[in-house]
Amino acid sequence: MTKMNSDFYKELQSITSIKEISKSSSYKDMPSDWYIVVTDVKNSTIAIENGKYKEVNMVGALSIISILNIDKTLDLPFVFGGDGAFILIPKLILEQTKQILLATQKISKESYSLDLRVGIVPISKIYEDKKSLLITKLKLNEDSFQAIIKGGGLEYADDLLKNSQEFLVKDKLLDSTVVDLEGLECRWEAI
């Protein structure tokens, strides 16, 4: 596996054509000493059926932006899932991420009445269990890139979070934890 490098994703060579997504040579293994942050709104299907689709999506987006804003010099790959997200982080921001996740969980409950499950799975665990986590990034324009992740590692991390207590963030929330929401927006429009 690749050695730890906080700028791994920033330095990852991008692909410029959607055609390159199918080429295995376009992908690199994620560093084994990075982590997968997994967030998931519990009972999101029921919440959506009860008309809370905007709130569910807002909490999913909140969990991404709050981590991206920990250190704006880092470039972190993420996948938005509507009712949650995956964010790949280096060890450098692990402890801060735990606190931000707990604060985000509190905001989710207090502001939206939604329970947000938050967990962190070491990528080394993904590899130990013979799963793969390959990444590339697609250049969308001069300033925008989209992470493309394959190999089953994210799905496995999601299963671990939902079916085990081991990877849930259980630290105590520090009173001084402040969530930076700069850049958070909701573009939902009624149809």
mmCIF file with all atom_site columns, C-alpha atoms in Angstrom:
data_model
loop_
_atom_site.group_PDB
_atom_site.id
_atom_site.type_symbol
_atom_site.label_atom_id
_atom_site.label_alt_id
_atom_site.label_comp_id
_atom_site.label_asym_id
_atom_site.label_entity_id
_atom_site.label_seq_id
_atom_site.pdbx_PDB_ins_code
_atom_site.Cartn_x
_atom_site.Cartn_y
_atom_site.Cartn_z
_atom_site.occupancy
_atom_site.B_iso_or_equiv
_atom_site.pdbx_formal_charge
_atom_site.auth_seq_id
_atom_site.auth_comp_id
_atom_site.auth_asym_id
_atom_site.auth_atom_id
_atom_site.pdbx_PDB_model_num
ATOM 1   C CA . MET A 1 1   ? 0.000   0.000  0.000   1.00 0.00 ? 1   MET A CA 1
ATOM 2   C CA . THR A 1 2   ? 0.998   3.603  -0.439  1.00 0.00 ? 2   THR A CA 1
ATOM 3   C CA . LYS A 1 3   ? 2.668   5.280  2.545   1.00 0.00 ? 3   LYS A CA 1
ATOM 4   C CA . MET A 1 4   ? 0.760   7.943  4.416   1.00 0.00 ? 4   MET A CA 1
ATOM 5   C CA . ASN A 1 5   ? 0.648   11.277 2.671   1.00 0.00 ? 5   ASN A CA 1
ATOM 6   C CA . SER A 1 6   ? -1.797  13.976 3.687   1.00 0.00 ? 6   SER A CA 1
ATOM 7   C CA . ASP A 1 7   ? -1.661  15.392 0.162   1.00 0.00 ? 7   ASP A CA 1
ATOM 8   C CA . PHE A 1 8   ? -2.251  12.028 -1.522  1.00 0.00 ? 8   PHE A CA 1
ATOM 9   C CA . TYR A 1 9   ? -5.527  13.048 -3.154  1.00 0.00 ? 9   TYR A CA 1
ATOM 10  C CA . LYS A 1 10  ? -4.337  16.563 -4.027  1.00 0.00 ? 10  LYS A CA 1
ATOM 11  C CA . GLU A 1 11  ? -1.308  15.093 -5.805  1.00 0.00 ? 11  GLU A CA 1
ATOM 12  C CA . LEU A 1 12  ? -3.248  12.255 -7.473  1.00 0.00 ? 12  LEU A CA 1
ATOM 13  C CA . GLN A 1 13  ? -3.091  12.627 -11.228 1.00 0.00 ? 13  GLN A CA 1
ATOM 14  C CA . SER A 1 14  ? -6.544  13.330 -12.615 1.00 0.00 ? 14  SER A CA 1
ATOM 15  C CA . ILE A 1 15  ? -8.234  11.819 -15.622 1.00 0.00 ? 15  ILE A CA 1
ATOM 16  C CA . THR A 1 16  ? -9.830  14.171 -18.116 1.00 0.00 ? 16  THR A CA 1
ATOM 17  C CA . SER A 1 17  ? -12.295 11.937 -19.923 1.00 0.00 ? 17  SER A CA 1
ATOM 18  C CA . ILE A 1 18  ? -15.197 9.832  -18.672 1.00 0.00 ? 18  ILE A CA 1
ATOM 19  C CA . LYS A 1 19  ? -13.842 7.081  -20.947 1.00 0.00 ? 19  LYS A CA 1
ATOM 20  C CA . GLU A 1 20  ? -10.833 6.680  -18.657 1.00 0.00 ? 20  GLU A CA 1
ATOM 21  C CA . ILE A 1 21  ? -13.035 5.592  -15.717 1.00 0.00 ? 21  ILE A CA 1
ATOM 22  C CA . SER A 1 22  ? -13.057 2.024  -17.006 1.00 0.00 ? 22  SER A CA 1
ATOM 23  C CA . LYS A 1 23  ? -9.253  1.773  -17.274 1.00 0.00 ? 23  LYS A CA 1
ATOM 24  C CA . SER A 1 24  ? -7.689  0.071  -14.265 1.00 0.00 ? 24  SER A CA 1
ATOM 25  C CA . SER A 1 25  ? -4.475  2.050  -14.867 1.00 0.00 ? 25  SER A CA 1
ATOM 26  C CA . SER A 1 26  ? -6.382  5.231  -13.940 1.00 0.00 ? 26  SER A CA 1
ATOM 27  C CA . TYR A 1 27  ? -6.735  4.106  -10.297 1.00 0.00 ? 27  TYR A CA 1
ATOM 28  C CA . LYS A 1 28  ? -4.433  4.038  -7.284  1.00 0.00 ? 28  LYS A CA 1
ATOM 29  C CA . ASP A 1 29  ? -4.824  2.271  -3.938  1.00 0.00 ? 29  ASP A CA 1
ATOM 30  C CA . MET A 1 30  ? -5.817  4.604  -1.132  1.00 0.00 ? 30  MET A CA 1
ATOM 31  C CA . PRO A 1 31  ? -3.079  4.862  1.513   1.00 0.00 ? 31  PRO A CA 1
ATOM 32  C CA . SER A 1 32  ? -3.560  2.202  4.175   1.00 0.00 ? 32  SER A CA 1
ATOM 33  C CA . ASP A 1 33  ? -3.094  4.708  6.979   1.00 0.00 ? 33  ASP A CA 1
ATOM 34  C CA . TRP A 1 34  ? -5.960  6.959  5.904   1.00 0.00 ? 34  TRP A CA 1
ATOM 35  C CA . TYR A 1 35  ? -9.505  6.535  7.251   1.00 0.00 ? 35  TYR A CA 1
ATOM 36  C CA . ILE A 1 36  ? -13.025 6.306  5.864   1.00 0.00 ? 36  ILE A CA 1
ATOM 37  C CA . VAL A 1 37  ? -15.510 8.569  7.617   1.00 0.00 ? 37  VAL A CA 1
ATOM 38  C CA . VAL A 1 38  ? -19.004 7.110  7.261   1.00 0.00 ? 38  VAL A CA 1
ATOM 39  C CA . THR A 1 39  ? -22.152 9.036  8.124   1.00 0.00 ? 39  THR A CA 1
ATOM 40  C CA . ASP A 1 40  ? -25.699 7.757  7.796   1.00 0.00 ? 40  ASP A CA 1
ATOM 41  C CA . VAL A 1 41  ? -29.071 9.169  8.826   1.00 0.00 ? 41  VAL A CA 1
ATOM 42  C CA . LYS A 1 42  ? -30.849 6.417  10.759  1.00 0.00 ? 42  LYS A CA 1
ATOM 43  C CA . ASN A 1 43  ? -34.302 5.542  9.406   1.00 0.00 ? 43  ASN A CA 1
ATOM 44  C CA . SER A 1 44  ? -33.852 7.963  6.509   1.00 0.00 ? 44  SER A CA 1
ATOM 45  C CA . THR A 1 45  ? -36.419 6.132  4.371   1.00 0.00 ? 45  THR A CA 1
ATOM 46  C CA . ILE A 1 46  ? -39.105 6.738  7.001   1.00 0.00 ? 46  ILE A CA 1
ATOM 47  C CA . ALA A 1 47  ? -38.021 10.374 7.383   1.00 0.00 ? 47  ALA A CA 1
ATOM 48  C CA . ILE A 1 48  ? -38.229 10.889 3.608   1.00 0.00 ? 48  ILE A CA 1
ATOM 49  C CA . GLU A 1 49  ? -41.661 9.231  3.486   1.00 0.00 ? 49  GLU A CA 1
ATOM 50  C CA . ASN A 1 50  ? -42.696 11.760 6.172   1.00 0.00 ? 50  ASN A CA 1
ATOM 51  C CA . GLY A 1 51  ? -41.630 14.674 3.936   1.00 0.00 ? 51  GLY A CA 1
ATOM 52  C CA . LYS A 1 52  ? -38.204 15.314 5.475   1.00 0.00 ? 52  LYS A CA 1
ATOM 53  C CA . TYR A 1 53  ? -36.178 14.724 2.305   1.00 0.00 ? 53  TYR A CA 1
ATOM 54  C CA . LYS A 1 54  ? -34.639 18.233 2.433   1.00 0.00 ? 54  LYS A CA 1
ATOM 55  C CA . GLU A 1 55  ? -33.613 17.752 6.057   1.00 0.00 ? 55  GLU A CA 1
ATOM 56  C CA . VAL A 1 56  ? -32.121 14.316 5.346   1.00 0.00 ? 56  VAL A CA 1
ATOM 57  C CA . ASN A 1 57  ? -30.090 15.707 2.440   1.00 0.00 ? 57  ASN A CA 1
ATOM 58  C CA . MET A 1 58  ? -29.018 18.737 4.472   1.00 0.00 ? 58  MET A CA 1
ATOM 59  C CA . VAL A 1 59  ? -27.632 16.494 7.225   1.00 0.00 ? 59  VAL A CA 1
ATOM 60  C CA . GLY A 1 60  ? -25.756 14.420 4.628   1.00 0.00 ? 60  GLY A CA 1
ATOM 61  C CA . ALA A 1 61  ? -24.236 17.576 3.139   1.00 0.00 ? 61  ALA A CA 1
ATOM 62  C CA . LEU A 1 62  ? -23.509 18.965 6.603   1.00 0.00 ? 62  LEU A CA 1
ATOM 63  C CA . SER A 1 63  ? -21.423 15.918 7.447   1.00 0.00 ? 63  SER A CA 1
ATOM 64  C CA . ILE A 1 64  ? -19.244 16.553 4.363   1.00 0.00 ? 64  ILE A CA 1
ATOM 65  C CA . ILE A 1 65  ? -18.741 20.318 4.595   1.00 0.00 ? 65  ILE A CA 1
ATOM 66  C CA . SER A 1 66  ? -17.985 20.225 8.318   1.00 0.00 ? 66  SER A CA 1
ATOM 67  C CA . ILE A 1 67  ? -15.040 17.876 7.690   1.00 0.00 ? 67  ILE A CA 1
ATOM 68  C CA . LEU A 1 68  ? -13.820 19.616 4.527   1.00 0.00 ? 68  LEU A CA 1
ATOM 69  C CA . ASN A 1 69  ? -13.599 22.832 6.561   1.00 0.00 ? 69  ASN A CA 1
ATOM 70  C CA . ILE A 1 70  ? -11.339 21.359 9.272   1.00 0.00 ? 70  ILE A CA 1
ATOM 71  C CA . ASP A 1 71  ? -8.263  22.143 7.156   1.00 0.00 ? 71  ASP A CA 1
ATOM 72  C CA . LYS A 1 72  ? -8.992  23.928 3.899   1.00 0.00 ? 72  LYS A CA 1
ATOM 73  C CA . THR A 1 73  ? -5.458  23.295 2.632   1.00 0.00 ? 73  THR A CA 1
ATOM 74  C CA . LEU A 1 74  ? -6.233  19.579 2.380   1.00 0.00 ? 74  LEU A CA 1
ATOM 75  C CA . ASP A 1 75  ? -8.022  18.115 -0.611  1.00 0.00 ? 75  ASP A CA 1
ATOM 76  C CA . LEU A 1 76  ? -10.271 15.292 0.595   1.00 0.00 ? 76  LEU A CA 1
ATOM 77  C CA . PRO A 1 77  ? -12.239 12.902 -1.592  1.00 0.00 ? 77  PRO A CA 1
ATOM 78  C CA . PHE A 1 78  ? -15.868 12.327 -0.646  1.00 0.00 ? 78  PHE A CA 1
ATOM 79  C CA . VAL A 1 79  ? -19.039 10.685 -1.889  1.00 0.00 ? 79  VAL A CA 1
ATOM 80  C CA . PHE A 1 80  ? -22.448 12.175 -1.089  1.00 0.00 ? 80  PHE A CA 1
ATOM 81  C CA . GLY A 1 81  ? -25.130 9.541  -0.597  1.00 0.00 ? 81  GLY A CA 1
ATOM 82  C CA . GLY A 1 82  ? -28.172 11.720 0.090   1.00 0.00 ? 82  GLY A CA 1
ATOM 83  C CA . ASP A 1 83  ? -28.723 10.392 3.608   1.00 0.00 ? 83  ASP A CA 1
ATOM 84  C CA . GLY A 1 84  ? -25.069 10.323 4.503   1.00 0.00 ? 84  GLY A CA 1
ATOM 85  C CA . ALA A 1 85  ? -21.592 10.409 3.096   1.00 0.00 ? 85  ALA A CA 1
ATOM 86  C CA . PHE A 1 86  ? -18.143 8.903  2.838   1.00 0.00 ? 86  PHE A CA 1
ATOM 87  C CA . ILE A 1 87  ? -15.137 11.170 3.340   1.00 0.00 ? 87  ILE A CA 1
ATOM 88  C CA . LEU A 1 88  ? -11.574 9.872  3.129   1.00 0.00 ? 88  LEU A CA 1
ATOM 89  C CA . ILE A 1 89  ? -9.217  11.550 5.589   1.00 0.00 ? 89  ILE A CA 1
ATOM 90  C CA . PRO A 1 90  ? -5.543  11.345 6.574   1.00 0.00 ? 90  PRO A CA 1
ATOM 91  C CA . LYS A 1 91  ? -4.500  10.647 10.167  1.00 0.00 ? 91  LYS A CA 1
ATOM 92  C CA . LEU A 1 92  ? -3.468  14.309 10.436  1.00 0.00 ? 92  LEU A CA 1
ATOM 93  C CA . ILE A 1 93  ? -7.104  15.375 11.089  1.00 0.00 ? 93  ILE A CA 1
ATOM 94  C CA . LEU A 1 94  ? -8.431  12.205 12.750  1.00 0.00 ? 94  LEU A CA 1
ATOM 95  C CA . GLU A 1 95  ? -8.974  13.608 16.249  1.00 0.00 ? 95  GLU A CA 1
ATOM 96  C CA . GLN A 1 96  ? -10.509 16.857 14.963  1.00 0.00 ? 96  GLN A CA 1
ATOM 97  C CA . THR A 1 97  ? -12.782 14.821 12.691  1.00 0.00 ? 97  THR A CA 1
ATOM 98  C CA . LYS A 1 98  ? -14.120 12.824 15.636  1.00 0.00 ? 98  LYS A CA 1
ATOM 99  C CA . GLN A 1 99  ? -15.102 16.014 17.450  1.00 0.00 ? 99  GLN A CA 1
ATOM 100 C CA . ILE A 1 100 ? -16.647 17.556 14.332  1.00 0.00 ? 100 ILE A CA 1
ATOM 101 C CA . LEU A 1 101 ? -18.660 14.376 13.712  1.00 0.00 ? 101 LEU A CA 1
ATOM 102 C CA . LEU A 1 102 ? -20.008 14.442 17.266  1.00 0.00 ? 102 LEU A CA 1
ATOM 103 C CA . ALA A 1 103 ? -20.914 18.124 16.924  1.00 0.00 ? 103 ALA A CA 1
ATOM 104 C CA . THR A 1 104 ? -22.584 17.417 13.559  1.00 0.00 ? 104 THR A CA 1
ATOM 105 C CA . GLN A 1 105 ? -24.492 14.550 15.155  1.00 0.00 ? 105 GLN A CA 1
ATOM 106 C CA . LYS A 1 106 ? -25.727 16.972 17.823  1.00 0.00 ? 106 LYS A CA 1
ATOM 107 C CA . ILE A 1 107 ? -26.801 19.543 15.198  1.00 0.00 ? 107 ILE A CA 1
ATOM 108 C CA . SER A 1 108 ? -28.636 16.826 13.277  1.00 0.00 ? 108 SER A CA 1
ATOM 109 C CA . LYS A 1 109 ? -30.610 15.870 16.367  1.00 0.00 ? 109 LYS A CA 1
ATOM 110 C CA . GLU A 1 110 ? -31.278 19.345 17.715  1.00 0.00 ? 110 GLU A CA 1
ATOM 111 C CA . SER A 1 111 ? -31.999 21.161 14.427  1.00 0.00 ? 111 SER A CA 1
ATOM 112 C CA . TYR A 1 112 ? -33.579 18.439 12.289  1.00 0.00 ? 112 TYR A CA 1
ATOM 113 C CA . SER A 1 113 ? -34.740 15.760 14.758  1.00 0.00 ? 113 SER A CA 1
ATOM 114 C CA . LEU A 1 114 ? -32.680 13.200 12.834  1.00 0.00 ? 114 LEU A CA 1
ATOM 115 C CA . ASP A 1 115 ? -30.302 10.632 14.315  1.00 0.00 ? 115 ASP A CA 1
ATOM 116 C CA . LEU A 1 116 ? -26.977 10.663 12.496  1.00 0.00 ? 116 LEU A CA 1
ATOM 117 C CA . ARG A 1 117 ? -24.815 7.558  12.793  1.00 0.00 ? 117 ARG A CA 1
ATOM 118 C CA . VAL A 1 118 ? -21.120 8.510  12.601  1.00 0.00 ? 118 VAL A CA 1
ATOM 119 C CA . GLY A 1 119 ? -18.164 6.207  12.312  1.00 0.00 ? 119 GLY A CA 1
ATOM 120 C CA . ILE A 1 120 ? -14.564 5.990  11.212  1.00 0.00 ? 120 ILE A CA 1
ATOM 121 C CA . VAL A 1 121 ? -13.105 2.868  9.631   1.00 0.00 ? 121 VAL A CA 1
ATOM 122 C CA . PRO A 1 122 ? -9.332  2.542  9.145   1.00 0.00 ? 122 PRO A CA 1
ATOM 123 C CA . ILE A 1 123 ? -8.504  1.777  5.531   1.00 0.00 ? 123 ILE A CA 1
ATOM 124 C CA . SER A 1 124 ? -6.035  -0.788 6.894   1.00 0.00 ? 124 SER A CA 1
ATOM 125 C CA . LYS A 1 125 ? -9.116  -2.731 8.145   1.00 0.00 ? 125 LYS A CA 1
ATOM 126 C CA . ILE A 1 126 ? -10.556 -2.708 4.621   1.00 0.00 ? 126 ILE A CA 1
ATOM 127 C CA . TYR A 1 127 ? -7.323  -4.177 3.266   1.00 0.00 ? 127 TYR A CA 1
ATOM 128 C CA . GLU A 1 128 ? -6.960  -6.679 6.145   1.00 0.00 ? 128 GLU A CA 1
ATOM 129 C CA . ASP A 1 129 ? -10.390 -8.040 5.248   1.00 0.00 ? 129 ASP A CA 1
ATOM 130 C CA . LYS A 1 130 ? -9.327  -8.475 1.607   1.00 0.00 ? 130 LYS A CA 1
ATOM 131 C CA . LYS A 1 131 ? -11.428 -5.635 0.223   1.00 0.00 ? 131 LYS A CA 1
ATOM 132 C CA . SER A 1 132 ? -10.165 -3.060 -2.191  1.00 0.00 ? 132 SER A CA 1
ATOM 133 C CA . LEU A 1 133 ? -10.338 0.733  -2.258  1.00 0.00 ? 133 LEU A CA 1
ATOM 134 C CA . LEU A 1 134 ? -9.185  2.265  -5.517  1.00 0.00 ? 134 LEU A CA 1
ATOM 135 C CA . ILE A 1 135 ? -9.454  5.933  -6.415  1.00 0.00 ? 135 ILE A CA 1
ATOM 136 C CA . THR A 1 136 ? -9.041  8.333  -9.280  1.00 0.00 ? 136 THR A CA 1
ATOM 137 C CA . LYS A 1 137 ? -10.329 11.838 -9.843  1.00 0.00 ? 137 LYS A CA 1
ATOM 138 C CA . LEU A 1 138 ? -12.091 13.186 -12.882 1.00 0.00 ? 138 LEU A CA 1
ATOM 139 C CA . LYS A 1 139 ? -11.306 16.755 -13.861 1.00 0.00 ? 139 LYS A CA 1
ATOM 140 C CA . LEU A 1 140 ? -14.628 18.484 -14.489 1.00 0.00 ? 140 LEU A CA 1
ATOM 141 C CA . ASN A 1 141 ? -13.190 21.939 -15.203 1.00 0.00 ? 141 ASN A CA 1
ATOM 142 C CA . GLU A 1 142 ? -10.186 24.037 -14.228 1.00 0.00 ? 142 GLU A CA 1
ATOM 143 C CA . ASP A 1 143 ? -11.151 24.139 -10.538 1.00 0.00 ? 143 ASP A CA 1
ATOM 144 C CA . SER A 1 144 ? -13.431 21.126 -10.006 1.00 0.00 ? 144 SER A CA 1
ATOM 145 C CA . PHE A 1 145 ? -12.713 17.432 -9.622  1.00 0.00 ? 145 PHE A CA 1
ATOM 146 C CA . GLN A 1 146 ? -14.933 14.452 -8.826  1.00 0.00 ? 146 GLN A CA 1
ATOM 147 C CA . ALA A 1 147 ? -13.585 11.508 -6.826  1.00 0.00 ? 147 ALA A CA 1
ATOM 148 C CA . ILE A 1 148 ? -14.255 8.150  -8.455  1.00 0.00 ? 148 ILE A CA 1
ATOM 149 C CA . ILE A 1 149 ? -13.906 5.277  -5.973  1.00 0.00 ? 149 ILE A CA 1
ATOM 150 C CA . LYS A 1 150 ? -14.280 1.588  -6.685  1.00 0.00 ? 150 LYS A CA 1
ATOM 151 C CA . GLY A 1 151 ? -13.409 -1.797 -5.255  1.00 0.00 ? 151 GLY A CA 1
ATOM 152 C CA . GLY A 1 152 ? -16.123 -2.382 -2.674  1.00 0.00 ? 152 GLY A CA 1
ATOM 153 C CA . GLY A 1 153 ? -14.267 -0.769 0.240   1.00 0.00 ? 153 GLY A CA 1
ATOM 154 C CA . LEU A 1 154 ? -16.848 1.965  0.816   1.00 0.00 ? 154 LEU A CA 1
ATOM 155 C CA . GLU A 1 155 ? -19.741 -0.488 0.806   1.00 0.00 ? 155 GLU A CA 1
ATOM 156 C CA . TYR A 1 156 ? -17.843 -2.685 3.243   1.00 0.00 ? 156 TYR A CA 1
ATOM 157 C CA . ALA A 1 157 ? -17.174 0.293  5.545   1.00 0.00 ? 157 ALA A CA 1
ATOM 158 C CA . ASP A 1 158 ? -20.904 1.132  5.432   1.00 0.00 ? 158 ASP A CA 1
ATOM 159 C CA . ASP A 1 159 ? -21.753 -2.468 6.434   1.00 0.00 ? 159 ASP A CA 1
ATOM 160 C CA . LEU A 1 160 ? -19.240 -2.320 9.286   1.00 0.00 ? 160 LEU A CA 1
ATOM 161 C CA . LEU A 1 161 ? -20.796 0.895  10.572  1.00 0.00 ? 161 LEU A CA 1
ATOM 162 C CA . LYS A 1 162 ? -24.361 -0.378 10.418  1.00 0.00 ? 162 LYS A CA 1
ATOM 163 C CA . ASN A 1 163 ? -23.687 -3.862 11.793  1.00 0.00 ? 163 ASN A CA 1
ATOM 164 C CA . SER A 1 164 ? -21.022 -3.270 14.440  1.00 0.00 ? 164 SER A CA 1
ATOM 165 C CA . GLN A 1 165 ? -20.463 -0.922 17.361  1.00 0.00 ? 165 GLN A CA 1
ATOM 166 C CA . GLU A 1 166 ? -16.692 -1.116 16.888  1.00 0.00 ? 166 GLU A CA 1
ATOM 167 C CA . PHE A 1 167 ? -16.323 1.761  14.436  1.00 0.00 ? 167 PHE A CA 1
ATOM 168 C CA . LEU A 1 168 ? -18.864 4.211  15.835  1.00 0.00 ? 168 LEU A CA 1
ATOM 169 C CA . VAL A 1 169 ? -17.385 7.462  17.139  1.00 0.00 ? 169 VAL A CA 1
ATOM 170 C CA . LYS A 1 170 ? -17.994 7.284  20.893  1.00 0.00 ? 170 LYS A CA 1
ATOM 171 C CA . ASP A 1 171 ? -15.692 10.015 22.159  1.00 0.00 ? 171 ASP A CA 1
ATOM 172 C CA . LYS A 1 172 ? -17.087 12.702 24.431  1.00 0.00 ? 172 LYS A CA 1
ATOM 173 C CA . LEU A 1 173 ? -18.052 15.915 22.631  1.00 0.00 ? 173 LEU A CA 1
ATOM 174 C CA . LEU A 1 174 ? -16.007 18.836 23.876  1.00 0.00 ? 174 LEU A CA 1
ATOM 175 C CA . ASP A 1 175 ? -18.121 21.893 24.660  1.00 0.00 ? 175 ASP A CA 1
ATOM 176 C CA . SER A 1 176 ? -15.779 24.113 22.658  1.00 0.00 ? 176 SER A CA 1
ATOM 177 C CA . THR A 1 177 ? -16.233 22.202 19.390  1.00 0.00 ? 177 THR A CA 1
ATOM 178 C CA . VAL A 1 178 ? -17.386 24.588 16.674  1.00 0.00 ? 178 VAL A CA 1
ATOM 179 C CA . VAL A 1 179 ? -18.547 23.371 13.270  1.00 0.00 ? 179 VAL A CA 1
ATOM 180 C CA . ASP A 1 180 ? -17.493 25.550 10.314  1.00 0.00 ? 180 ASP A CA 1
ATOM 181 C CA . LEU A 1 181 ? -20.387 25.472 7.835   1.00 0.00 ? 181 LEU A CA 1
ATOM 182 C CA . GLU A 1 182 ? -18.906 27.862 5.275   1.00 0.00 ? 182 GLU A CA 1
ATOM 183 C CA . GLY A 1 183 ? -19.947 26.749 1.796   1.00 0.00 ? 183 GLY A CA 1
ATOM 184 C CA . LEU A 1 184 ? -22.979 24.748 2.931   1.00 0.00 ? 184 LEU A CA 1
ATOM 185 C CA . GLU A 1 185 ? -25.967 25.291 0.684   1.00 0.00 ? 185 GLU A CA 1
ATOM 186 C CA . CYS A 1 186 ? -29.120 23.506 -0.281  1.00 0.00 ? 186 CYS A CA 1
ATOM 187 C CA . ARG A 1 187 ? -30.251 23.794 -3.888  1.00 0.00 ? 187 ARG A CA 1
ATOM 188 C CA . TRP A 1 188 ? -33.530 21.939 -3.538  1.00 0.00 ? 188 TRP A CA 1
ATOM 189 C CA . GLU A 1 189 ? -36.353 23.401 -5.537  1.00 0.00 ? 189 GLU A CA 1
ATOM 190 C CA . ALA A 1 190 ? -39.938 22.226 -5.308  1.00 0.00 ? 190 ALA A CA 1
ATOM 191 C CA . ILE A 1 191 ? -41.271 20.634 -8.484  1.00 0.00 ? 191 ILE A CA 1
#
